[in-house]
Coordinates of C-alpha atoms and ligand atoms in Angstrom, one line a residue:
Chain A
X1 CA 94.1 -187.4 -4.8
X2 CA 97.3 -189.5 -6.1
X3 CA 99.6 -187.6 -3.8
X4 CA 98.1 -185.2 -2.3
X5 CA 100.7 -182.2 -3.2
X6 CA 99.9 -178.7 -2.8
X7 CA 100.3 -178.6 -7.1
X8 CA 97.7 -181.4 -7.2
X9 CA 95.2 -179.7 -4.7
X10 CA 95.3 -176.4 -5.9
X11 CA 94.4 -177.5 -9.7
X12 CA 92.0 -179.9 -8.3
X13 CA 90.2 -177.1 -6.6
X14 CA 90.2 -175.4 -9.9
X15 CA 92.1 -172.4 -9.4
X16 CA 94.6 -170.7 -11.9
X17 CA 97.4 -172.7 -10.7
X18 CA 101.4 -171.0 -10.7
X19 CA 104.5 -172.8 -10.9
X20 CA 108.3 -171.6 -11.5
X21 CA 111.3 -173.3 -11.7
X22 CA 114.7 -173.1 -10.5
X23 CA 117.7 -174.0 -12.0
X24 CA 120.2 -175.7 -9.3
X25 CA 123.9 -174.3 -9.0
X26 CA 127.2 -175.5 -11.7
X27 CA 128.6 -177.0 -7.5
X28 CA 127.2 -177.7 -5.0
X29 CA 126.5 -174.0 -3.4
X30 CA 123.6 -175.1 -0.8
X31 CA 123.0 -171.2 -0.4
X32 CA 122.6 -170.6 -3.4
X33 CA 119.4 -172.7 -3.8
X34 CA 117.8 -171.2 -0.9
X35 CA 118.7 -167.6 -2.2
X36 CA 117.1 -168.5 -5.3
X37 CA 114.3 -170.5 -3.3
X38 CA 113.5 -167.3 -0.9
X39 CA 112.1 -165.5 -4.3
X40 CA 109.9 -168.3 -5.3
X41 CA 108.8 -168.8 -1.7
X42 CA 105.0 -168.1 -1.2
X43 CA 104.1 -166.9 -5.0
X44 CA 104.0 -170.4 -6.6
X45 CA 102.4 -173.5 -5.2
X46 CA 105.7 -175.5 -6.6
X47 CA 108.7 -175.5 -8.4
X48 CA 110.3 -177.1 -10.9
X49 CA 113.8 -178.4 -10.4
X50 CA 115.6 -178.7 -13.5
X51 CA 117.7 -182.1 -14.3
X52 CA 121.1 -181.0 -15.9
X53 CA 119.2 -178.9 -18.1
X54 CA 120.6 -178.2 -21.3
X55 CA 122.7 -180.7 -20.8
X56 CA 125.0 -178.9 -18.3
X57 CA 126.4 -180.2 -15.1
X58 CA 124.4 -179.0 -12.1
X59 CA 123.7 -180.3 -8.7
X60 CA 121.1 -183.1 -8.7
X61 CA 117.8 -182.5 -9.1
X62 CA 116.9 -184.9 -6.1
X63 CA 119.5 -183.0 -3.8
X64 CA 118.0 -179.8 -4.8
X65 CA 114.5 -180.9 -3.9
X66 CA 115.4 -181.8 -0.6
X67 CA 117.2 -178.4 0.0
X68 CA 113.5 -177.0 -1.3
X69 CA 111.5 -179.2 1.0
X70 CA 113.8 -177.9 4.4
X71 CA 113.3 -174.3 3.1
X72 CA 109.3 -175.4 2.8
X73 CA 108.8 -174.6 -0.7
X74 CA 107.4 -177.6 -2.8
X75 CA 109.5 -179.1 -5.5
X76 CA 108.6 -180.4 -9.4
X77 CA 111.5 -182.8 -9.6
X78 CA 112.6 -183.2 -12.9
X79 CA 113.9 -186.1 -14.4
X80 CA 115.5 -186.6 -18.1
X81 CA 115.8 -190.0 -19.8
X82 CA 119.6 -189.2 -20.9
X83 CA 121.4 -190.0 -18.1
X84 CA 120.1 -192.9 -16.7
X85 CA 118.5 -196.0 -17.2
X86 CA 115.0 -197.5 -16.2
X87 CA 117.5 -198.8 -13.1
X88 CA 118.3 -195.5 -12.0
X89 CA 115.5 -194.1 -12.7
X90 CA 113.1 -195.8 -10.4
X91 CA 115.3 -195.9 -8.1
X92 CA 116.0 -191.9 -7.9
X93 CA 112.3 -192.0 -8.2
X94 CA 111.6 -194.2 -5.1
X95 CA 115.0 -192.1 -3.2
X96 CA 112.9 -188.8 -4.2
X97 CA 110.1 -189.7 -3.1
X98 CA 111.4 -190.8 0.3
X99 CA 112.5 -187.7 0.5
X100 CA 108.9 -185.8 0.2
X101 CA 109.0 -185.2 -3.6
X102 CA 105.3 -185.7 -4.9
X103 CA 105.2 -184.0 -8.4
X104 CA 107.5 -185.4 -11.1
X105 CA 107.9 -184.0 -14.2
X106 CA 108.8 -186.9 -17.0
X107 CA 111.3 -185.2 -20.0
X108 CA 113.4 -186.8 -22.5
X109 CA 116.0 -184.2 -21.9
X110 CA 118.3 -182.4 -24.5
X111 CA 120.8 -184.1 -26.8
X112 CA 124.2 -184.1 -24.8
X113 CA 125.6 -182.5 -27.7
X114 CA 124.2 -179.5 -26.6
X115 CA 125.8 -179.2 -23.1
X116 CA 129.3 -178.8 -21.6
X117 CA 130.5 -182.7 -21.9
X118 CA 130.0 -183.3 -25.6
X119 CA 131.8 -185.9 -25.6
X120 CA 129.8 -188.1 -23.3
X121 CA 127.9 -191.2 -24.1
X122 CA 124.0 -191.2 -24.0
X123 CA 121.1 -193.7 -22.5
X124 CA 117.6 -193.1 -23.5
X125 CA 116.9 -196.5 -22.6
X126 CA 112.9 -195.1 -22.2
X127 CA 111.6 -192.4 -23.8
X128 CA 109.6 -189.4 -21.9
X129 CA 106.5 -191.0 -22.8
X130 CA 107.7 -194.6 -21.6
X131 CA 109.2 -192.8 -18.6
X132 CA 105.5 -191.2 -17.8
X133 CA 103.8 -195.0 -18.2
X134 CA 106.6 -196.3 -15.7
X135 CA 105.6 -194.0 -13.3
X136 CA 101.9 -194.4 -13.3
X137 CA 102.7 -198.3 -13.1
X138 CA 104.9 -197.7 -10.0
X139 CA 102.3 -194.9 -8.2
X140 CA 98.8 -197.2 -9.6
X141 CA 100.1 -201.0 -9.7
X142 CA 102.3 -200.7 -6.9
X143 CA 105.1 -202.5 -9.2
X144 CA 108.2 -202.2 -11.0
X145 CA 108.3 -201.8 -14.2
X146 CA 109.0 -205.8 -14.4
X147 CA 106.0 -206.0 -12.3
X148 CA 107.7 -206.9 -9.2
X149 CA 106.2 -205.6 -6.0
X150 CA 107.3 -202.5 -4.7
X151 CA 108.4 -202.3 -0.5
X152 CA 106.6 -198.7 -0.3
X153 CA 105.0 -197.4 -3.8
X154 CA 105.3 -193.7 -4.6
X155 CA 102.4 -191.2 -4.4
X156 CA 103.5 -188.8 -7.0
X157 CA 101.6 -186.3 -9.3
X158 CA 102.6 -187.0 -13.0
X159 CA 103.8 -184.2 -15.0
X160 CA 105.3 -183.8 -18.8
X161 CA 106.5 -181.2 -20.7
X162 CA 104.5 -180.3 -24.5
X163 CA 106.5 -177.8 -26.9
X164 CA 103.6 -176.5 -29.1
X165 CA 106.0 -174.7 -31.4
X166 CA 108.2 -178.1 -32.4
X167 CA 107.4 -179.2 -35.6
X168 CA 105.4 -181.2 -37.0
X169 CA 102.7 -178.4 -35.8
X170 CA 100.1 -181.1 -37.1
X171 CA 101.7 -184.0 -34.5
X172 CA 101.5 -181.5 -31.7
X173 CA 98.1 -182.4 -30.3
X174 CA 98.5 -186.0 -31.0
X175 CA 101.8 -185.4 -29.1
X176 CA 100.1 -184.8 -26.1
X177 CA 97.2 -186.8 -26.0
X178 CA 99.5 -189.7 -26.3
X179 CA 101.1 -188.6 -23.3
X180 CA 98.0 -188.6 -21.5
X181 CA 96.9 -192.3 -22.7
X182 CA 100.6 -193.2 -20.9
X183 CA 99.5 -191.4 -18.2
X184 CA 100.5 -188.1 -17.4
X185 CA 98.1 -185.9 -15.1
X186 CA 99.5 -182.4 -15.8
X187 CA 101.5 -180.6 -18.4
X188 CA 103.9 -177.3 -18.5
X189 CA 104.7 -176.1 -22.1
X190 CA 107.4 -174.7 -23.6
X191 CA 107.8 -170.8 -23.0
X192 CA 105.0 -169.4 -25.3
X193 CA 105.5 -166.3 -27.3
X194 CA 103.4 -166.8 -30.7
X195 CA 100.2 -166.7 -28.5
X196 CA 98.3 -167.1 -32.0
X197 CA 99.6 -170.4 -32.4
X198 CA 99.3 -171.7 -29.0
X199 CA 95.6 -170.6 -28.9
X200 CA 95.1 -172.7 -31.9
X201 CA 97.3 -175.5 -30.2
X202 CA 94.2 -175.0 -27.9
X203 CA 91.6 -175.2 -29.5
X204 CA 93.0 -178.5 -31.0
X205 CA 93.3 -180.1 -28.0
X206 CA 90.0 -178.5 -26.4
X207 CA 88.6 -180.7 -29.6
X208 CA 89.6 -183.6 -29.1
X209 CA 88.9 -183.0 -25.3
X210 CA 91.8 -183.3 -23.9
X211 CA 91.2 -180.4 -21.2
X212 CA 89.5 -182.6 -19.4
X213 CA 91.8 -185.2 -19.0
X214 CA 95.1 -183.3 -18.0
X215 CA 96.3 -180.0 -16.1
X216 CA 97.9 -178.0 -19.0
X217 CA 99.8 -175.1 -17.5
X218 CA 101.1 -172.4 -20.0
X219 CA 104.6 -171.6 -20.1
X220 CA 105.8 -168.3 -19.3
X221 CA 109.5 -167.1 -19.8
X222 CA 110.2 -163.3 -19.7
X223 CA 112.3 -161.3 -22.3
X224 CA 114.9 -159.9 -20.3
X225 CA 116.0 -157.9 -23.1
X226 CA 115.7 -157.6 -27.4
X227 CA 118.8 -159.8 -27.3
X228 CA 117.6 -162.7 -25.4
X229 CA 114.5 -162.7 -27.5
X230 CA 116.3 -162.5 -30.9
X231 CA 118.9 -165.3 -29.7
X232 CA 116.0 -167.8 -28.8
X233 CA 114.4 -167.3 -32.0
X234 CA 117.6 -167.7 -33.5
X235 CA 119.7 -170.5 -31.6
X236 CA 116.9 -172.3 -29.6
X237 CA 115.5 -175.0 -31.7
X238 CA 111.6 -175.4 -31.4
X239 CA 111.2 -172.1 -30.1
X240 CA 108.9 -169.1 -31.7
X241 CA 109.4 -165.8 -30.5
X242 CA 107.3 -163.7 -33.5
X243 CA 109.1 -160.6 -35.1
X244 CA 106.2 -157.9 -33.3
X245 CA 107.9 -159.0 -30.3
X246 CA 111.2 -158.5 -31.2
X247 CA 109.7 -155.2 -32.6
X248 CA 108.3 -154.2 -29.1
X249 CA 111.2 -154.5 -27.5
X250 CA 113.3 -152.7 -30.3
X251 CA 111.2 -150.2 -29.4
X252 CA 111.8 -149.1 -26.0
X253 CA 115.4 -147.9 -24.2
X254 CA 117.7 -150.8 -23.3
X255 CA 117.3 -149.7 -19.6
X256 CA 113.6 -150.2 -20.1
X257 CA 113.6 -153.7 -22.0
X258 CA 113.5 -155.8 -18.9
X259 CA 110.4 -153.8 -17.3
X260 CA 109.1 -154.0 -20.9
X261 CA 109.5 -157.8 -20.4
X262 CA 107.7 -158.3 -17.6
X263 CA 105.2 -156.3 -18.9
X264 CA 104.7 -158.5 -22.0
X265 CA 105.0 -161.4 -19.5
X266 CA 101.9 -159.9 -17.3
X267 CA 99.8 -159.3 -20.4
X268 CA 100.6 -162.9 -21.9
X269 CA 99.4 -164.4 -18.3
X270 CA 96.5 -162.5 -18.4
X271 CA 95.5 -164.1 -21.8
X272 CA 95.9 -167.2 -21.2
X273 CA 93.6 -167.2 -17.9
X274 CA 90.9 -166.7 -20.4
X275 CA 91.9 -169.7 -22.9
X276 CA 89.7 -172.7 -22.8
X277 CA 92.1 -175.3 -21.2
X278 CA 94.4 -173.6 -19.7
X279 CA 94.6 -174.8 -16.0
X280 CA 97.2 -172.3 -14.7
X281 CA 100.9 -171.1 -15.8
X282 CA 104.8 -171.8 -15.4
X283 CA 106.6 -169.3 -14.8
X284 CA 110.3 -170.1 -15.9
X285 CA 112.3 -166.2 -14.6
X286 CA 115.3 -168.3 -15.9
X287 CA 118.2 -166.6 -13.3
X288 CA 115.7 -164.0 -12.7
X289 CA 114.2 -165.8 -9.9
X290 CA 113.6 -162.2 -7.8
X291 CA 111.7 -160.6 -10.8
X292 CA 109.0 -164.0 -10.9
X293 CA 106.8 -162.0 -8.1
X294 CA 107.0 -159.0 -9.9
X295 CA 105.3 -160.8 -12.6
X296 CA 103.1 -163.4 -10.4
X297 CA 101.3 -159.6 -8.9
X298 CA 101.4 -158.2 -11.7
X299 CA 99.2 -161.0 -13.1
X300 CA 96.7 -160.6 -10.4
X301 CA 97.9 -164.0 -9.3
X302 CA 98.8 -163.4 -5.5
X303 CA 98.5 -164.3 -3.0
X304 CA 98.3 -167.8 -3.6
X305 CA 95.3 -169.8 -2.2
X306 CA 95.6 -172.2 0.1
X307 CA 93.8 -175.4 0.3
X308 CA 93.6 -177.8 3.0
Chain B
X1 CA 126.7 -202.4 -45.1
X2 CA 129.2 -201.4 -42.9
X3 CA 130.5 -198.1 -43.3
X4 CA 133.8 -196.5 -42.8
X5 CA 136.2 -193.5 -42.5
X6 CA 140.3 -193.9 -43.7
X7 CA 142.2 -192.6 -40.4
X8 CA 144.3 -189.8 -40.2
X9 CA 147.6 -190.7 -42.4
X10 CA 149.7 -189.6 -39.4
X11 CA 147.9 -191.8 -37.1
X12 CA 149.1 -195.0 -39.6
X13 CA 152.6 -193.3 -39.7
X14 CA 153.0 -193.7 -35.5
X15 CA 151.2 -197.6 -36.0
X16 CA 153.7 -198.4 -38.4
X17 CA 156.8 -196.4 -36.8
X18 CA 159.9 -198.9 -36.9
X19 CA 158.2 -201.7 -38.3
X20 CA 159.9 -202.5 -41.7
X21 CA 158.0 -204.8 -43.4
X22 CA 154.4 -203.4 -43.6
X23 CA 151.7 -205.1 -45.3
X24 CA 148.5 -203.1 -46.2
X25 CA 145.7 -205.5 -46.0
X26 CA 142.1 -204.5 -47.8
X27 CA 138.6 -206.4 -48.1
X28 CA 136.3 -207.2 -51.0
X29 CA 132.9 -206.7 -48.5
X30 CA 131.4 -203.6 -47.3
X31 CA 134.8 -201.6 -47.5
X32 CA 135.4 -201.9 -51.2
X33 CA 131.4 -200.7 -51.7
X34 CA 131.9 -197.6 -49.4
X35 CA 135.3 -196.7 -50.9
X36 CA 137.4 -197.0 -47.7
X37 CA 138.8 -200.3 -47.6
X38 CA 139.2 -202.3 -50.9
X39 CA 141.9 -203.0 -53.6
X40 CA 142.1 -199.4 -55.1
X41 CA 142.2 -197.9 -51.2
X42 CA 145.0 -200.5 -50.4
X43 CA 147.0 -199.1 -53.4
X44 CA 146.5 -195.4 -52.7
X45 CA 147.0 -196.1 -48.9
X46 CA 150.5 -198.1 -49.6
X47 CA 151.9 -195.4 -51.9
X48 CA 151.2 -193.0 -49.6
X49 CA 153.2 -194.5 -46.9
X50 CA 156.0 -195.6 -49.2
X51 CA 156.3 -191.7 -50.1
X52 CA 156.2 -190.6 -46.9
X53 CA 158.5 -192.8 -45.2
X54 CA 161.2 -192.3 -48.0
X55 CA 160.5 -188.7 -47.4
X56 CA 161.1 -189.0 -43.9
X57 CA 163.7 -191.2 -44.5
X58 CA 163.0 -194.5 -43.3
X59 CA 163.5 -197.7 -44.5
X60 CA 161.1 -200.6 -45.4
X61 CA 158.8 -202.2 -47.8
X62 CA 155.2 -201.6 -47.8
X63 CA 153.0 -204.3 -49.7
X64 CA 149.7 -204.9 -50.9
X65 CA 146.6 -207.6 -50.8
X66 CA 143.0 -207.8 -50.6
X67 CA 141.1 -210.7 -49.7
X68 CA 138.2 -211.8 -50.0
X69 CA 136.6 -211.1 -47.0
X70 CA 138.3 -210.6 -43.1
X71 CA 135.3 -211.3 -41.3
X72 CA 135.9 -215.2 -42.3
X73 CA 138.5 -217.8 -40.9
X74 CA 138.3 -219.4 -44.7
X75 CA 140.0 -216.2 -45.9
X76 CA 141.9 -214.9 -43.0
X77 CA 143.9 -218.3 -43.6
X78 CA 145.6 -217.6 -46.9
X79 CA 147.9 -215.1 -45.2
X80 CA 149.0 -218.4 -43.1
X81 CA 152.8 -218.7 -45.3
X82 CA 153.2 -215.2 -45.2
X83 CA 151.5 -213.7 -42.3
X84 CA 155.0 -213.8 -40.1
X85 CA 157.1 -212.2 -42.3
X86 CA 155.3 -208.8 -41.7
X87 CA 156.7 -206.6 -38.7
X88 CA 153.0 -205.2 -39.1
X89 CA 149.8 -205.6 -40.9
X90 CA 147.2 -202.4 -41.7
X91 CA 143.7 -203.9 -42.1
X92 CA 141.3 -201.2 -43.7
X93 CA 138.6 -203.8 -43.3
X94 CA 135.6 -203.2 -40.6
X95 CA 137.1 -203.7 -37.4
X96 CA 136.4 -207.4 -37.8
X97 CA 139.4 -207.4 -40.0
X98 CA 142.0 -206.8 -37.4
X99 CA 140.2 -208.8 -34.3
X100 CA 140.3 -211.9 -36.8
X101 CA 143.8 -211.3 -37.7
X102 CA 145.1 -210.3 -34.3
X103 CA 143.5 -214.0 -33.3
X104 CA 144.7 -216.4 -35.8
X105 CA 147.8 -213.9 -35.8
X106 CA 148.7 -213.9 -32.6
X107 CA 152.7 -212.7 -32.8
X108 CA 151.9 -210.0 -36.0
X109 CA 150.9 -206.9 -35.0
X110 CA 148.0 -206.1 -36.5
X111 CA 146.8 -202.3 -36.9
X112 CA 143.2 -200.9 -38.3
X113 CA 144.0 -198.4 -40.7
X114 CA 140.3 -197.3 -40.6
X115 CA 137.7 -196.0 -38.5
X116 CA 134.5 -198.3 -38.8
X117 CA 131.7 -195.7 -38.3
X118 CA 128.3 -197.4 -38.8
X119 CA 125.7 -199.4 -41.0
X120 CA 123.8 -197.5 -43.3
X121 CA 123.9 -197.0 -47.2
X122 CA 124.5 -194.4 -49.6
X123 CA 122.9 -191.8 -50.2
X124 CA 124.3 -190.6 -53.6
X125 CA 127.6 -190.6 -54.9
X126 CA 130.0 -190.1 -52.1
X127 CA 127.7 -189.8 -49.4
X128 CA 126.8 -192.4 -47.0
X129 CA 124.0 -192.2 -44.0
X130 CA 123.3 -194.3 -40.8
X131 CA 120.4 -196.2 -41.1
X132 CA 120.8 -199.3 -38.2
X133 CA 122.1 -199.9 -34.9
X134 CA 121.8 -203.5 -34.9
X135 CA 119.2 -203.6 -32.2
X136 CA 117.9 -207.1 -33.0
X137 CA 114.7 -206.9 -33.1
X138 CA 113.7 -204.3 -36.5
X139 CA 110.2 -202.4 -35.9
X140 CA 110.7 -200.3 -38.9
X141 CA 107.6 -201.4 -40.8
X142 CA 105.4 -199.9 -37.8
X143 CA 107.5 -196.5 -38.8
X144 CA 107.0 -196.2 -42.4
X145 CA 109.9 -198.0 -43.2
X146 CA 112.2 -195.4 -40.9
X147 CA 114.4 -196.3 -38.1
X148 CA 113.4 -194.5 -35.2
X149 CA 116.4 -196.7 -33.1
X150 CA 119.4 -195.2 -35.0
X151 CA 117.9 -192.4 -36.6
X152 CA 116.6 -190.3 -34.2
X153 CA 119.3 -189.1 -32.2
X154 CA 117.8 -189.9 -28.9
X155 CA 116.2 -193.4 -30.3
X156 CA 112.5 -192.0 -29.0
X157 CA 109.9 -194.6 -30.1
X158 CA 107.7 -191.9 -29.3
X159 CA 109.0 -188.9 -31.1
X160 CA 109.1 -186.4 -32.0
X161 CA 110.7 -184.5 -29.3
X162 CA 110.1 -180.8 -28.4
X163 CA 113.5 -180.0 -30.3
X164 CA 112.5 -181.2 -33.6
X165 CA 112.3 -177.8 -35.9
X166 CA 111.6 -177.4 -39.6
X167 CA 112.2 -180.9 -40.0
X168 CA 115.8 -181.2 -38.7
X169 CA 116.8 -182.4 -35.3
X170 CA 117.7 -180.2 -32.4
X171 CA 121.6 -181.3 -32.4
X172 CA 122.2 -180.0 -35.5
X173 CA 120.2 -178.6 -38.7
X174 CA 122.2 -180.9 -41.3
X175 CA 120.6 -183.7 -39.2
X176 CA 117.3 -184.7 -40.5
X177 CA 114.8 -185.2 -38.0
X178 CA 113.6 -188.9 -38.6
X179 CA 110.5 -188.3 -36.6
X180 CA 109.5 -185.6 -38.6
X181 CA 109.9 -188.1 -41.7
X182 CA 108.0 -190.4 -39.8
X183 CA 105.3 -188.4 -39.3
X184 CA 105.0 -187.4 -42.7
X185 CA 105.5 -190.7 -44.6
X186 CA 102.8 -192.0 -42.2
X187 CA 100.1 -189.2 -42.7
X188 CA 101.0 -189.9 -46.7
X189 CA 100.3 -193.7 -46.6
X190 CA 97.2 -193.0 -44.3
X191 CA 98.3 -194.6 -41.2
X192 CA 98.8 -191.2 -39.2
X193 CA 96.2 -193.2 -36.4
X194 CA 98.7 -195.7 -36.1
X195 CA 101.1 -193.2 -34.3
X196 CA 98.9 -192.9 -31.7
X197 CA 99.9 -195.8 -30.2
X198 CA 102.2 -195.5 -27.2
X199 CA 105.2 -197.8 -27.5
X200 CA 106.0 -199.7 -24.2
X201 CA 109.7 -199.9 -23.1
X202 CA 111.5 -201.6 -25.5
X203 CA 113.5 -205.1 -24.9
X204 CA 117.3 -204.4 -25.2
X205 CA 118.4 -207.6 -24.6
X206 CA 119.2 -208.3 -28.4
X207 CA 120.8 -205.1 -28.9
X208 CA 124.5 -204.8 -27.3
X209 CA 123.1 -203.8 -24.4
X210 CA 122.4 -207.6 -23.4
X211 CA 126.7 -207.9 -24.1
X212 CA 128.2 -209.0 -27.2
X213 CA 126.0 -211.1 -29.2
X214 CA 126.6 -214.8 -30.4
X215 CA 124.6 -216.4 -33.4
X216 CA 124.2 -220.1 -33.6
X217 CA 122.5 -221.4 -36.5
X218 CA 122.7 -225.2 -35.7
X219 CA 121.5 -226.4 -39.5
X220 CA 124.5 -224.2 -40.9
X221 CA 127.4 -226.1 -37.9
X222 CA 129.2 -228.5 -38.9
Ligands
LIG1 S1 114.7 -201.2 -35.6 FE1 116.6 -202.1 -34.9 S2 117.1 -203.6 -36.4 FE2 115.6 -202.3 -37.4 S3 116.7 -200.8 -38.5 FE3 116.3 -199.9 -36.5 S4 118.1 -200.5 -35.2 FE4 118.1 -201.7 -37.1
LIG2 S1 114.5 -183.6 -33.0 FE1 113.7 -185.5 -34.0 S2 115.4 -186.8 -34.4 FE2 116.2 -185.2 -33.0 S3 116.0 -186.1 -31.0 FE3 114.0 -185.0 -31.4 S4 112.7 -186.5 -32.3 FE4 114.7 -187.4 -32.4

């Protein structure tokens, strides 16, 4: 065990793991995370706290994962390279982890240029993959990154996002078995749609064995609607959301898109349970954090086991 | 070279506002090869002020030279005779031009008429691309020859990032993604395998990050 976290055990004990993420509030509305909290409660073995995602202002990802931990849900904390330095960053590591994080989830983060301040200056002083390898040094070595010793080294379970729809499809695998060689012990994907590709995303990395070196959890984001669907294809770069999908949806009332959603969700999760590889899914009900159990059920996935 | 962008004329119009004697200063470096800042720009620039301040109707000369070069003392010094007799001097060098001015100048006022942007080259005719941030210590032959530093747009040494799409970045699609180039050039030359390695934290002490940077070359002092 490197930390021990329910996320850890769970996978380690090979069942079909579930995670789901919550986005933290544009303030700091402390009721807010524990409304959205009180959906996630009991259906997932952890959740992912977003870091400024999208580049957007939001209340820290540490401060949110505390609120999570006093509500007794356990927290993914997510940190992005953008906004701070390898200063900051072990340092928010070492704070989070005082605080009873124990799953990390390494990201480069989206270009500023995306978000609400534009105008604002960027770090990357690491990159994810650099990020992951500092981590592993700090939880393993028991060091800093400059190989100082560490007053209380931090048990954490390593995680990393993969987008198998980014481009070059052909760099994909090697993508992520680099991020293993850093050191990463489980990985969420991108939301899939294009379930074609991502099998043979699969079947690449089942190749070259990589299944057997890392968690890989599937990621799961439900079409709330023909709209959503036809904007991510559109506007959201590195995503594939295939025409029959858009096609589906088309083809049901608008009052019935969102159940249709689910239902595509449901069928998706049921999929990838049988995919060679596939350790378990994220669930990512974006602001639709009370519809995730509807879809966790659905999928046969609950109740959640326990393991001691 | 350095690269550049003219500023805004109104911008030049408020630097120069009640100064008389104006003297538009150009550069025979980087500025006269990117178009920006050399003899020809110093005439356009200073006719278009003239005609606009007579328009407006204010007074004043506006005159014209290009040295040799701004970013050197040797140069900067042939203004020494005439230097004070300028309420204000427009440099549309790199922003070396005015810093070396302002210092040997010290009671002219001294304005940068352009915006120094980056180093890079051109592309074709008229078009001009980033290609290095100066980070003092150039990897680019492990890249196929491509700068992952200042080309990709979040300087990953282990790119590409899950944004990259259709071989443009994820900031905007008339941004090239440079991993995706890197990727490619490599898989062409048959060194794909060498991508596999994972680049450790890189050293920033040589880029600005370590504060401004001072070359001694103690065989060149005199
Ligand atoms: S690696 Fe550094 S020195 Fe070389 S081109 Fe890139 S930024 Fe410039
Ligand atoms: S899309 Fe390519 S160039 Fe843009 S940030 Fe990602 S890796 Fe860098």
């Amino acid at each position: 065990m490197k930390a021990g976290s329910n996320l850890e055990k769970v996978l380690e004990a090979g069942h079909f793991a579930v995670t789901g993420e919550l986005g933290p509030p544009r303030g700091n509305n402390v009721e807010e995370v524990k409304h959205k909290a009180s959906f996630l409660k009991g259906i997932v073995e952890s959740v992912n706290i977003t870091d400024n995602q999208t580049a957007v202002v939001r209340m820290s990802s540490v401060a949110a994962c505390k609120i999570l931990i006093d509500e007794g849900l356990e927290p993914n904390l997510q940190m992005v390279c953008r906004d701070r330095n390898r200063i900051a960053l072990q340092s928010d590591l070492l704070g989070a982890t005082a605080l009873g994080c124990k799953n990390v989830l390494c990201l480069s983060g989206d270009h500023q240029r995306f978000g609400d301040h534009p105008e604002g200056k960027n770090v990357f002083d690491l990159d994810s993959m650099q990020l992951i390898a500092m981590m592993k040094k700090m939880r393993d070595e028991k060091v800093f990154l400059n190989d100082k010793e560490l007053d209380g080294a931090p048990a954490i379970f390593i995680g990393a996002a993969a987008n198998p729809f980014a481009d070059p499809f052909s760099f994909r695998v090697t993508r992520l078995a680099k991020k293993i060689a850093a050191g990463v012990d489980f990985i969420q994907t991108q939301c899939i749609y294009n379930m074609a590709k991502f099998r043979e995303y699969m079947k690449q990395a089942v190749d070259r064995g990589l299944h057997e070196k890392v968690y890989l959890l599937a990621g799961i984001t439900p079409l709330k609607s023909v709209g959503m669907a036809k904007y991510m294809a559109k506007f959201v770069p590195g995503m594939d959301v295939p025409e029959e999908l858009i096609k589906r949806l088309s083809g049901v009332d608008k009052k019935q898109q969102a159940a249709e959603g689910i239902k595509i969700a449901i069928e998706q999760i049921q999929e990838m349970k049988e995919i060679e590889g596939v350790a378990g899914v994220h669930v990512m009900a974006i602001e639709w954090e009370h519809r995730a159990k509807e879809i966790i059920e659905g999928a046969g996935l609950l109740p959640r086991p326990v393991v001691d | 070279m350095i690269i550049g962008d003219t500023k805004p004329l109104e911008e030049i119009l408020e630097m120069i506002e009640g100064r008389e004697r104006v003297l538009v200063l150009g550069c025979r470096g980087c500025v006269t090869v990117c178009n920006v800042g050399g003899e020809k720009e110093v005439g356009i620039l200073a006719t278009t002020l003239r005609i606009a301040r007579k328009k407006a109707g204010r007074p004043g000369a506006v005159e014209e030279r290009t040295l040799e070069r701004q970013c050197d003392p040797e140069y900067i010094e042939e203004l020494a005779d005439v230097a004070g007799d300028y309420d204000a001097i427009v440099s549309i060098a790199c922003g070396v031009g005015p810093q070396f001015l302002s210092e040997r100048y010290p009671d002219v006022r001294v304005f940068p008429g352009i915006n120094t942007t980056f180093i890079g080259g051109a592309l074709e005719h008229g078009v001009w691309a980033e290609r290095c941030q100066s980070c003092g210590n150039c990897l680019v032959h492990h890249f196929g020859g491509l700068c992952p530093i200042a080309r990709c747009s979040k300087s990953l040494m282990n790119g590409p990032c899950g944004g990259s799409a259709s071989g443009k970045c994820e900031i905007s699609p008339d941004v090239d993604c440079v991993w995706h180039l890197i990727v490619e050039k490599m898989a062409k030359m048959g060194r794909a395998e060498e991508l596999e390695k994972v680049w450790p934290t890189k050293n920033w002490l040589t880029s600005r990050d370590g504060g401004p940077r001072v070359r001694i070359r103690e065989d060149l002092k005199q």
